[in-house]
Every structure is written in structure tokens, then in C-alpha cells.
Short mmCIF file of C-alpha atoms in Angstrom, two decimals:
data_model
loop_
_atom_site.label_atom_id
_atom_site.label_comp_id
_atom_site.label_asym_id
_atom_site.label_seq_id
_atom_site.Cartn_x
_atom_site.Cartn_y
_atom_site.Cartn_z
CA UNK I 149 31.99 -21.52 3.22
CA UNK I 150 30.89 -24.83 4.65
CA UNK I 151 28.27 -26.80 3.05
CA UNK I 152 26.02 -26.21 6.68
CA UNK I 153 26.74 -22.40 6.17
CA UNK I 154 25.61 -22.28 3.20
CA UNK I 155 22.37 -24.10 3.75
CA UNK I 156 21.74 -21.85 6.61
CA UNK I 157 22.48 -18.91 4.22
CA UNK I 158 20.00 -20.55 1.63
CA UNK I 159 17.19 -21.10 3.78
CA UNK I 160 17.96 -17.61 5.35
CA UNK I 161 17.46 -16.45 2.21
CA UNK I 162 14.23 -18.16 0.84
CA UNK I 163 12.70 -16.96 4.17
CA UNK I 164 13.37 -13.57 3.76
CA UNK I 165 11.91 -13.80 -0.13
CA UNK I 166 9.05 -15.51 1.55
CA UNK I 167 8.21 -13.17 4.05
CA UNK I 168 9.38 -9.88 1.78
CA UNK I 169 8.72 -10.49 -1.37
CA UNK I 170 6.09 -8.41 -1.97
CA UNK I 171 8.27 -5.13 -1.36
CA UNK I 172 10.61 -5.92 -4.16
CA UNK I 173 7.61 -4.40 -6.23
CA UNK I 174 6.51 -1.60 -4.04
CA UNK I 175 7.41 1.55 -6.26
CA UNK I 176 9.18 4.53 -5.23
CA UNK I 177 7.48 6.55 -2.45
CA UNK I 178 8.10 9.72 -0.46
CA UNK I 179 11.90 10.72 -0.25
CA UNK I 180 12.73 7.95 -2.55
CA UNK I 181 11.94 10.48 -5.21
CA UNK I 182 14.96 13.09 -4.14
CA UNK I 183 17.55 10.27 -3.58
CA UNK I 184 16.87 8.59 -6.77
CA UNK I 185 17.47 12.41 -8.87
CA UNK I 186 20.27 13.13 -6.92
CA UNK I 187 22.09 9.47 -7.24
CA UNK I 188 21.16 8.07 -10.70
CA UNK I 189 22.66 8.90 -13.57
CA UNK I 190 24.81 11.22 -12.53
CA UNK I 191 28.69 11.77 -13.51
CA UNK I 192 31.20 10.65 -10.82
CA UNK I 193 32.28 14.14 -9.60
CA UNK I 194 28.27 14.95 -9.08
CA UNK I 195 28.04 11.60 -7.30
CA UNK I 196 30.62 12.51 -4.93
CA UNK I 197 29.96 15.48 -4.04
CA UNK I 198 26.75 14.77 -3.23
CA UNK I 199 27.74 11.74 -0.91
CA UNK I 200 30.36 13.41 1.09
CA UNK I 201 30.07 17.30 0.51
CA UNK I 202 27.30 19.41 2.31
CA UNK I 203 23.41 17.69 2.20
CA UNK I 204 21.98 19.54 -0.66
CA UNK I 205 18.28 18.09 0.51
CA UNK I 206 18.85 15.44 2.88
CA UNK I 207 21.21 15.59 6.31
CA UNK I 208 24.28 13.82 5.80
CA UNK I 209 24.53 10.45 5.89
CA UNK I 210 27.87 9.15 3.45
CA UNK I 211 27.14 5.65 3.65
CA UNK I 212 23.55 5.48 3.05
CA UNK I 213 24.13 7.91 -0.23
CA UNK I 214 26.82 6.15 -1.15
CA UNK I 215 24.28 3.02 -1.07
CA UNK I 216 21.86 4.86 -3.36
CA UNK I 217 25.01 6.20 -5.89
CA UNK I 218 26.13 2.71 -6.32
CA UNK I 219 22.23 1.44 -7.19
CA UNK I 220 21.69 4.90 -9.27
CA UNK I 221 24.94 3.54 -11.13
CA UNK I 222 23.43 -0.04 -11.39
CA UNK I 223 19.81 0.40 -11.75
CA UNK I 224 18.86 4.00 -12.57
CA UNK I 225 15.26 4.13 -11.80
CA UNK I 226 14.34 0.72 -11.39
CA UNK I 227 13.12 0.61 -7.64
CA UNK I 228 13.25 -3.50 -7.99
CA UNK I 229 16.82 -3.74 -8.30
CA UNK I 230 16.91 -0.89 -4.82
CA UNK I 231 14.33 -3.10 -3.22
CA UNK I 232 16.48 -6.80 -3.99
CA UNK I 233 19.66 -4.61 -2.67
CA UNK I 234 17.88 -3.89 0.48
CA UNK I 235 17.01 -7.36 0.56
CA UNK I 236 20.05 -8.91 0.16
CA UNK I 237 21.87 -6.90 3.06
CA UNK I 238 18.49 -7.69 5.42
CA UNK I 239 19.65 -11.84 4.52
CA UNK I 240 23.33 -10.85 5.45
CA UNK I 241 22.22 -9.42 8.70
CA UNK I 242 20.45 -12.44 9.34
CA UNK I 243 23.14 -14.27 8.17
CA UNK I 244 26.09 -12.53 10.22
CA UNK I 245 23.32 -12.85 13.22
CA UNK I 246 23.71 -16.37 12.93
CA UNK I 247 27.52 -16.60 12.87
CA UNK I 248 27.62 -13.87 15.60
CA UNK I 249 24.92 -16.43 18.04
CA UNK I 250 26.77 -19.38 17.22
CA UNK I 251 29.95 -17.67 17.59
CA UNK I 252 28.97 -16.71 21.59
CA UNK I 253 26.58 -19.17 22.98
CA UNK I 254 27.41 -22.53 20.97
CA UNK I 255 24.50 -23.67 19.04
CA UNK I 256 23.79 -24.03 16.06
CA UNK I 257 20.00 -24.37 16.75
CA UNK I 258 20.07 -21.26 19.36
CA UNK I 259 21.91 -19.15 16.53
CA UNK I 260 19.41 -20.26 13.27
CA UNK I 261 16.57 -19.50 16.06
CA UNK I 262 17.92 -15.82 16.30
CA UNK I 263 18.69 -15.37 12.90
CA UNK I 264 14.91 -16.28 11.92
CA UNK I 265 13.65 -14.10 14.33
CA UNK I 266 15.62 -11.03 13.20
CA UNK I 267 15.52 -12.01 9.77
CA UNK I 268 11.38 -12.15 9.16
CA UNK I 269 10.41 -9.38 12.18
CA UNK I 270 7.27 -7.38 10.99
CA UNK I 271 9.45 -4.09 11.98
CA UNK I 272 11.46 -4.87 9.08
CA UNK I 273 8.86 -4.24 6.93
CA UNK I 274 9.28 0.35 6.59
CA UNK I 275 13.02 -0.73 5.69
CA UNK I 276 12.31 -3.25 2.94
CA UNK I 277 9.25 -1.75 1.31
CA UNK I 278 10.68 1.87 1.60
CA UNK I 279 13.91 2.32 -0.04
CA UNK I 280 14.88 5.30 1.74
CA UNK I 281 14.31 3.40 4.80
CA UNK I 282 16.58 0.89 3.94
CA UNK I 283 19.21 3.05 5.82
CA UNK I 284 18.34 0.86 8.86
CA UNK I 285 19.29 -2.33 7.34
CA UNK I 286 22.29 -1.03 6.06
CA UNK I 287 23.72 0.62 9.53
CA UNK I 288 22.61 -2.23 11.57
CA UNK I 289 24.69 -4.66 8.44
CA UNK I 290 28.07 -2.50 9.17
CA UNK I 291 26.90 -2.48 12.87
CA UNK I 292 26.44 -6.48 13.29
CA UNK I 293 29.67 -7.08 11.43
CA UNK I 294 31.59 -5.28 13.51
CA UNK I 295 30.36 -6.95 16.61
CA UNK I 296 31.35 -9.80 14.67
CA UNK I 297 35.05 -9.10 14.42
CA UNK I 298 35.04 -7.70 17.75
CA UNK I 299 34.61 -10.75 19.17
CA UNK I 300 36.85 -12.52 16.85
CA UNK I 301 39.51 -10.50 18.10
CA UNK I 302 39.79 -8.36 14.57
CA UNK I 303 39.52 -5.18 16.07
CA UNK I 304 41.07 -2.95 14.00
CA UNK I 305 38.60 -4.48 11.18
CA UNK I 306 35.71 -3.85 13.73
CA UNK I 307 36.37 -0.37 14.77
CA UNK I 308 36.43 0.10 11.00
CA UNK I 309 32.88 -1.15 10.53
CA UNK I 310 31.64 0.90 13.39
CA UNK I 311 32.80 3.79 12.32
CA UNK I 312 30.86 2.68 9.01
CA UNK I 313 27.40 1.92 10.82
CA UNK I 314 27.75 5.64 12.46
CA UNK I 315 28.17 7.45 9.36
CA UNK I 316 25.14 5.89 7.46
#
């Protein structure tokens, strides 16, 4: 990473703290509840199942339940840690936003532009403050990086990630 990227990834990131930071403390709320029991502390076998086997209480969706196995296995039932994991794939939106911009129309002020614009929208607010919501952020992540690759000619890499932001 090139000392510009990663000031564009560092101020990407302090903006997204600025604007957000309040929903790294909001604590669980409505379906948060059922995904946290069924994906914390649970043995590996139970985990999987309940990722890729039939819903038990939700409609299937493998890569947003494998998001909330891997933060059940980190964090148990500390909604910060699921609210700073939602955050930090909202900053690599912005950030693969930026690369994508930059990437298609040449400038590095047009592409920082976008990626500010996606990266501290009001809409994002239901994703980041609601952990179950998060979903969004994470299909539009796989989604964005595939674009990405598409259109630096990686396409076996992109139809990969595609595939990824349909199943979550």
C-alpha cells in the first residue's frame, strides 16, 4: 500500500468513527437477540450447521451467519466488538469505492469525493447501529470488490465475490 492509499484509508477511517461512532455502543436490539444464541459460543459442528444447513429461525443467508459465527467465536456477547466489525467493512467499502472511482474515471479527487459520500450517508445508519442489519454492508463489501476485479480484468476472482454478495 502506498503512503497516499493509506492516508486515504486513514482519513476514510476517522470519518467513518466520526460520523458512526455512536453505534459502536448501541446494544443488541430486535433479531440481534436470535443471531447472537444461535452463533456464540457454540461448538464448530453447531456453528455449521446452522450457517449452511436449513434456517432454523432466520431464512438463509450463509455469508451473513457466517459473519455472526466468526464474531460469536471472537466476541460472544459483546455487541461492541459486532458493531466495530460492521464498521470496519463500512471503511473498506468506502475504501474499495475509492480504488474502484479512481480506477474508472482518473481522479484522485473525483474518487475520495465518492468514497466520502458513500462512506458517511445517513442511510448507513440501520446497518451500523443494528447488527443484524449489518448484512447490507457486508453484501454490498463482497459486491463492490467484485466490481473491482471485474474491471481489473480478475474475473474469475470477481465472479467469486459475486457469488459471495448473493449468498449473504
Amino acid at each position: 500500500m502506498t503512503k497516499k492509499n493509506f492516508v486515504v484509508l486513514a482519513t476514510l477511517t476517522c470519518l467513518a468513527i466520526l460520523f458512526f461512532w455512536r453505534g459502536l455502543f448501541n446494544f443488541f436490539t430486535q433479531d440481534d437477540f436470535i443471531l447472537i444464541d444461535n452463533f456464540s459460543q457454540n461448538s464448530l459442528t453447531e456453528n455449521i450447521a446452522n450457517i449452511f444447513g436449513k434456517p432454523k429461525v432466520t431464512h438463509w443467508r450463509p455469508i451473513h451467519n457466517l459473519y455472526f459465527a466468526i464474531g460469536g467465536s471472537i466476541f460472544g456477547k459483546n455487541y461492541v466488538g459486532y458493531h466495530l466489525m460492521t464498521l470496519i467493512v463500512h471503511v473498506a467499502s468506502g475504501y474499495l469505492i475509492f480504488k474502484t472511482t479512481r480506477k474508472i474515471v482518473a481522479s484522485e479527487k473525483a474518487a475520495f469525493v465518492a468514497a466520502i459520500i458513500y462512506l458517511t450517508n445517513p442511510s448507513h445508519f440501520v446497518s451500523i447501529y443494528w447488527i443484524s442489519g449489518g448484512a447490507t454492508i457486508l453484501g454490498f463489501f463482497f459486491f463492490i470488490a467484485s466490481f473491482y476485479c471485474y474491471i481489473r480484468e480478475k474475473k474469475l476472482l470477481a465472479g467469486t465475490l459475486f457469488a459471495l454478495s448473493l449468498l449473504d
